[in-house]
Coordinates of N, CA and C and ligand atoms in Angstrom, one line a residue:
M1 N 95.7 109.8 87.3 CA 96.8 110.7 87.6 C 96.9 111.9 86.6
E2 N 97.0 113.0 87.1 CA 97.0 114.2 86.1 C 97.8 115.3 86.8
F3 N 98.6 115.9 86.0 CA 99.5 117.0 86.4 C 98.5 118.2 86.6
I4 N 98.7 118.9 87.8 CA 97.9 120.2 88.0 C 98.8 121.3 87.9
G5 N 98.5 122.1 86.9 CA 99.4 123.3 86.7 C 99.5 123.6 85.3
D6 N 100.5 124.5 84.8 CA 100.6 124.7 83.4 C 102.1 124.4 83.0
L7 N 102.3 124.8 81.8 CA 103.7 124.4 81.3 C 104.9 125.1 82.2
S8 N 104.6 126.1 82.7 CA 105.7 126.8 83.4 C 105.8 126.3 85.0
Q9 N 104.7 126.0 85.6 CA 104.8 125.6 86.9 C 103.6 124.8 87.4
A10 N 103.8 124.0 88.5 CA 102.7 123.3 89.1 C 101.8 124.3 89.8
A11 N 100.6 124.0 89.9 CA 99.6 124.8 90.7 C 100.1 124.9 92.1
P12 N 99.8 126.0 92.7 CA 100.3 126.2 94.1 C 99.5 125.5 95.2
R13 N 100.2 125.3 96.3 CA 99.4 124.6 97.4 C 98.5 125.7 97.8
L14 N 97.4 125.2 98.5 CA 96.4 126.4 99.0 C 97.1 127.3 99.9
V15 N 97.9 126.8 100.8 CA 98.6 127.6 101.8 C 99.4 128.8 101.0
H16 N 99.9 128.5 99.8 CA 100.7 129.5 99.1 C 100.0 130.2 98.0
A17 N 98.7 130.0 97.9 CA 97.9 130.5 96.8 C 97.5 132.0 96.9
G18 N 97.7 132.6 98.1 CA 97.4 134.0 98.3 C 96.0 134.4 98.1
L19 N 95.1 133.4 98.4 CA 93.7 133.7 98.2 C 93.0 134.7 99.2
D20 N 92.2 135.5 98.6 CA 91.4 136.4 99.6 C 90.2 135.6 100.2
R21 N 89.4 136.2 101.0 CA 88.4 135.5 101.8 C 87.4 134.7 100.8
S22 N 87.1 135.4 99.7 CA 86.1 134.8 98.9 C 86.7 133.5 98.2
G23 N 87.9 133.7 97.8 CA 88.6 132.5 97.2 C 88.7 131.2 98.2
L24 N 89.0 131.6 99.4 CA 89.2 130.6 100.5 C 87.7 130.1 100.8
T25 N 86.7 130.9 100.6 CA 85.4 130.3 100.9 C 85.1 129.3 99.7
S26 N 85.4 129.6 98.5 CA 85.2 128.7 97.4 C 86.0 127.5 97.6
A27 N 87.2 127.6 98.1 CA 88.1 126.4 98.4 C 87.5 125.5 99.4
R28 N 87.0 126.2 100.5 CA 86.3 125.4 101.5 C 85.1 124.6 101.0
D29 N 84.3 125.3 100.2 CA 83.1 124.7 99.7 C 83.5 123.5 98.8
Q30 N 84.4 123.6 98.0 CA 84.9 122.6 97.1 C 85.5 121.5 97.8
L31 N 86.2 121.7 98.9 CA 86.8 120.7 99.6 C 85.8 119.8 100.3
V32 N 84.7 120.6 100.9 CA 83.6 119.7 101.5 C 83.0 118.8 100.4
E33 N 82.8 119.3 99.2 CA 82.2 118.5 98.2 C 83.1 117.3 97.8
S34 N 84.3 117.6 97.8 CA 85.5 116.5 97.5 C 85.5 115.5 98.5
L35 N 85.4 115.9 99.8 CA 85.4 115.0 101.0 C 84.2 114.2 100.9
R36 N 83.0 114.7 100.6 CA 81.8 114.0 100.5 C 82.0 112.9 99.4
A37 N 82.5 113.3 98.3 CA 82.6 112.2 97.2 C 83.6 111.1 97.7
L38 N 84.7 111.5 98.5 CA 85.5 110.6 99.0 C 85.0 109.6 100.0
A39 N 84.1 110.3 100.8 CA 83.5 109.5 101.9 C 82.5 108.5 101.3
R40 N 81.8 108.9 100.2 CA 80.9 107.9 99.6 C 81.6 106.8 98.9
A41 N 82.8 107.1 98.6 CA 83.7 106.0 98.0 C 84.4 105.2 99.2
G42 N 84.2 105.6 100.4 CA 84.8 104.9 101.6 C 86.2 105.3 101.9
I43 N 86.7 106.4 101.5 CA 88.0 106.8 101.5 C 88.2 108.1 102.6
V44 N 89.2 107.8 103.6 CA 89.6 109.0 104.3 C 91.0 109.4 104.0
H45 N 91.2 110.6 103.7 CA 92.5 111.1 103.3 C 93.6 110.8 104.3
A46 N 93.4 111.2 105.6 CA 94.2 111.0 106.7 C 95.6 111.7 106.7
D47 N 95.8 112.7 105.8 CA 97.0 113.6 105.8 C 96.6 114.8 105.2
L48 N 95.4 115.3 105.5 CA 94.8 116.4 104.9 C 95.4 117.7 105.5
S49 N 95.8 118.8 104.7 CA 96.2 120.0 105.2 C 96.3 121.0 104.0
V50 N 96.5 122.1 104.4 CA 96.6 123.1 103.3 C 97.7 122.9 102.4
Y51 N 98.7 122.0 102.8 CA 99.7 121.6 101.9 C 99.5 120.5 101.0
N52 N 98.4 119.8 101.3 CA 98.1 118.7 100.3 C 96.8 119.1 99.5
L53 N 96.6 120.4 99.4 CA 95.4 120.8 98.5 C 96.1 121.8 97.5
L54 N 95.8 121.6 96.2 CA 96.3 122.5 95.2 C 95.1 123.5 94.7
W55 N 95.6 124.6 94.3 CA 94.6 125.6 93.9 C 95.0 125.9 92.4
G56 N 94.2 125.3 91.4 CA 94.6 125.3 90.0 C 93.3 126.0 89.3
E57 N 93.7 127.2 89.0 CA 92.7 128.0 88.1 C 91.3 128.0 88.8
A58 N 91.2 128.3 90.0 CA 90.0 128.4 90.9 C 89.4 127.0 91.2
L59 N 90.2 125.9 90.9 CA 89.7 124.6 91.1 C 90.6 124.0 92.2
L60 N 89.9 123.5 93.3 CA 90.6 122.9 94.4 C 90.9 121.3 94.1
V61 N 92.1 121.0 94.2 CA 92.5 119.6 93.9 C 93.1 119.0 95.1
V62 N 92.6 117.8 95.6 CA 93.2 117.2 96.8 C 94.3 116.3 96.2
I63 N 95.5 116.2 96.9 CA 96.5 115.4 96.4 C 97.1 114.6 97.6
D64 N 98.1 113.8 97.4 CA 98.8 113.0 98.4 C 98.0 112.1 99.3
F65 N 97.5 111.1 98.5 CA 96.6 110.1 99.3 C 97.5 109.0 99.8
R66 N 98.8 109.1 100.1 CA 99.6 108.0 100.6 C 99.3 107.5 101.8
Q67 N 98.5 108.2 102.6 CA 98.1 107.7 104.0 C 96.7 107.3 104.1
A68 N 96.1 107.4 102.9 CA 94.5 107.3 103.0 C 94.1 105.9 103.4
V69 N 93.0 105.8 104.2 CA 92.5 104.6 104.7 C 91.0 104.4 104.3
E70 N 90.7 103.1 104.4 CA 89.2 102.7 104.1 C 88.4 103.0 105.4
V71 N 87.3 103.7 105.2 CA 86.5 104.1 106.2 C 85.8 103.0 106.9
T72 N 85.3 102.0 106.2 CA 84.5 101.0 106.7 C 85.3 99.7 107.4
T73 N 86.7 99.8 107.1 CA 87.4 98.7 107.5 C 88.6 99.1 108.5
N74 N 88.8 100.3 108.6 CA 89.9 100.8 109.5 C 89.3 101.5 110.8
L75 N 89.6 101.0 111.9 CA 89.0 101.5 113.1 C 89.4 102.9 113.4
E76 N 90.6 103.2 112.9 CA 91.1 104.5 113.1 C 90.5 105.6 112.2
A77 N 89.7 105.1 111.1 CA 89.3 106.1 110.1 C 88.4 107.3 110.8
P78 N 87.5 107.0 111.5 CA 86.7 108.2 112.0 C 87.6 109.3 112.7
A79 N 88.4 108.8 113.6 CA 89.4 109.7 114.2 C 90.3 110.5 113.2
L80 N 90.8 109.8 112.2 CA 91.7 110.3 111.2 C 90.9 111.4 110.4
L81 N 89.6 111.1 110.0 CA 88.8 112.0 109.4 C 88.5 113.2 110.2
H82 N 88.3 113.0 111.5 CA 88.1 114.2 112.4 C 89.3 115.1 112.4
R83 N 90.4 114.5 112.5 CA 91.7 115.2 112.5 C 92.0 116.0 111.3
D84 N 91.6 115.3 110.1 CA 91.8 115.9 108.9 C 90.9 117.3 108.8
L85 N 89.7 117.2 109.4 CA 88.9 118.4 109.4 C 89.4 119.4 110.3
V86 N 89.9 119.1 111.4 CA 90.4 120.0 112.4 C 91.7 120.7 111.7
N87 N 92.4 119.9 111.0 CA 93.6 120.6 110.4 C 93.3 121.7 109.5
V88 N 92.4 121.5 108.5 CA 92.0 122.4 107.5 C 91.2 123.5 108.2
A89 N 90.3 123.2 109.2 CA 89.4 124.2 109.8 C 90.3 125.2 110.5
T90 N 91.5 124.7 111.1 CA 92.3 125.6 111.9 C 93.1 126.5 110.9
S91 N 93.4 126.0 109.7 CA 94.1 126.9 108.9 C 93.2 128.0 108.3
L92 N 92.0 127.4 107.9 CA 91.0 128.3 107.2 C 90.6 129.4 108.3
G93 N 90.4 129.0 109.5 CA 89.9 129.9 110.6 C 90.9 130.9 110.8
R94 N 92.1 130.7 110.7 CA 93.2 131.7 110.8 C 93.1 132.8 109.8
R95 N 92.5 132.3 108.7 CA 92.3 133.2 107.5 C 91.0 133.8 107.4
G96 N 90.2 133.6 108.5 CA 88.9 134.2 108.5 C 87.8 133.4 107.8
V97 N 88.0 132.1 107.5 CA 87.0 131.3 106.9 C 86.6 130.2 107.9
A98 N 85.3 130.2 108.1 CA 84.9 129.1 109.1 C 84.5 127.7 108.4
L99 N 84.9 126.7 109.0 CA 84.5 125.3 108.7 C 84.0 124.6 109.8
D100 N 82.7 124.3 109.8 CA 82.0 123.6 110.9 C 82.5 122.1 111.1
V101 N 83.5 122.0 111.8 CA 84.1 120.6 111.9 C 83.1 119.5 112.3
E102 N 82.4 119.8 113.3 CA 81.5 118.8 113.8 C 80.3 118.4 112.8
A103 N 79.8 119.5 112.2 CA 78.7 119.3 111.3 C 79.1 118.5 110.0
V104 N 80.4 119.0 109.5 CA 80.9 118.3 108.4 C 81.2 116.8 108.7
F105 N 81.9 116.6 109.9 CA 82.2 115.3 110.3 C 81.0 114.4 110.3
A106 N 79.9 114.9 110.9 CA 78.7 114.0 110.9 C 78.2 113.8 109.4
Q107 N 78.2 114.7 108.7 CA 77.7 114.6 107.2 C 78.6 113.5 106.6
L108 N 79.9 113.5 106.8 CA 80.9 112.7 106.1 C 80.7 111.3 106.5
L109 N 80.4 111.1 107.8 CA 80.2 109.7 108.4 C 78.9 109.2 107.7
T110 N 77.9 110.0 107.7 CA 76.6 109.5 107.0 C 76.9 109.2 105.6
D111 N 77.7 110.0 104.9 CA 77.9 109.7 103.5 C 78.7 108.3 103.4
A112 N 79.7 108.2 104.3 CA 80.5 107.0 104.2 C 79.7 105.8 104.4
F113 N 78.9 105.8 105.4 CA 78.1 104.6 105.8 C 76.9 104.4 105.0
S114 N 76.6 105.3 104.1 CA 75.4 105.1 103.1 C 75.9 105.0 101.7
G115 N 77.2 104.9 101.5 CA 77.8 104.9 100.2 C 77.3 103.7 99.4
P116 N 77.8 103.6 98.2 CA 77.3 102.5 97.3 C 77.8 101.1 98.0
Y117 N 76.8 100.3 98.0 CA 77.1 98.9 98.6 C 78.0 98.0 97.5
T118 N 78.9 97.5 97.9 CA 79.7 96.5 97.1 C 79.8 95.2 97.7
A119 N 79.2 94.2 96.9 CA 79.3 92.9 97.5 C 80.6 92.3 97.8
P120 N 80.7 91.5 98.9 CA 82.0 91.0 99.1 C 82.3 89.8 98.1
P121 N 83.6 89.6 97.9 CA 84.1 88.7 96.8 C 83.6 87.2 97.1
Ligands
ATP1 N1 101.0 119.7 90.7 C1 100.6 118.5 90.9 N2 99.7 117.9 90.1 C2 99.3 116.5 90.3 N3 100.0 116.0 91.4 C3 100.7 116.5 92.3 C4 101.2 117.7 92.1 N4 101.9 118.2 93.1 C5 102.0 117.0 93.8 N5 101.3 116.0 93.3 C6 101.1 114.6 94.0 O1 100.9 114.5 95.2 C7 101.6 113.5 95.9 C8 102.4 114.0 97.0 O2 102.9 115.1 96.8 P1 103.5 116.1 97.9 O3 104.4 117.1 97.2 O4 102.4 116.4 98.8 O5 104.7 115.1 98.7 P2 105.0 115.1 100.2 O6 106.2 114.2 100.1 O7 103.9 114.9 101.0 O8 105.6 116.6 100.4 P3 105.0 117.6 101.5 O9 105.6 117.0 102.8 O10 105.4 118.9 101.1 O11 103.4 117.3 101.6 C9 102.5 112.9 94.8 O12 101.9 111.7 94.3 C10 102.5 114.0 93.7 O13 102.6 113.4 92.5
MG2 MG1 102.1 116.1 100.7

């Protein structure tokens, strides 16, 4: 757990960060990398939106994992992952930045199911 922000205020939500297209493109690319790392760890956020992303000094930070699910054990996980991607793609698309939902979805499922093997207890 780490506070994202400075002494005077918390880092803004992505939706309130006032980014131009190049900032949003960087945010999108960082988001995909973060989602790939999460997928490899077997985690679907399941409440992803531009309100649960912080923009701290050019660094995108995903927050609010309270609804997160395990990708390999929750039958809803793929649908939730797809919904997450549609949510952010819709917001980014409105601001002129494309996110290829189906391509990223396929990549994340591949990541999730080829992640590190952990032996059962
Ligand atoms: N600046 C921040 N730095 C680190 N973690 C944060 C920061 N802001 C929020 N969080 C964490 O994210 C989690 C959820 O916060 P969030 O503000 O999204 O709550 P919320 O009830 O979902 O509100 P909202 O409906 O606006 O999304 C909490 O665990 C909170 O500590
Ligand atoms: Mg939240």
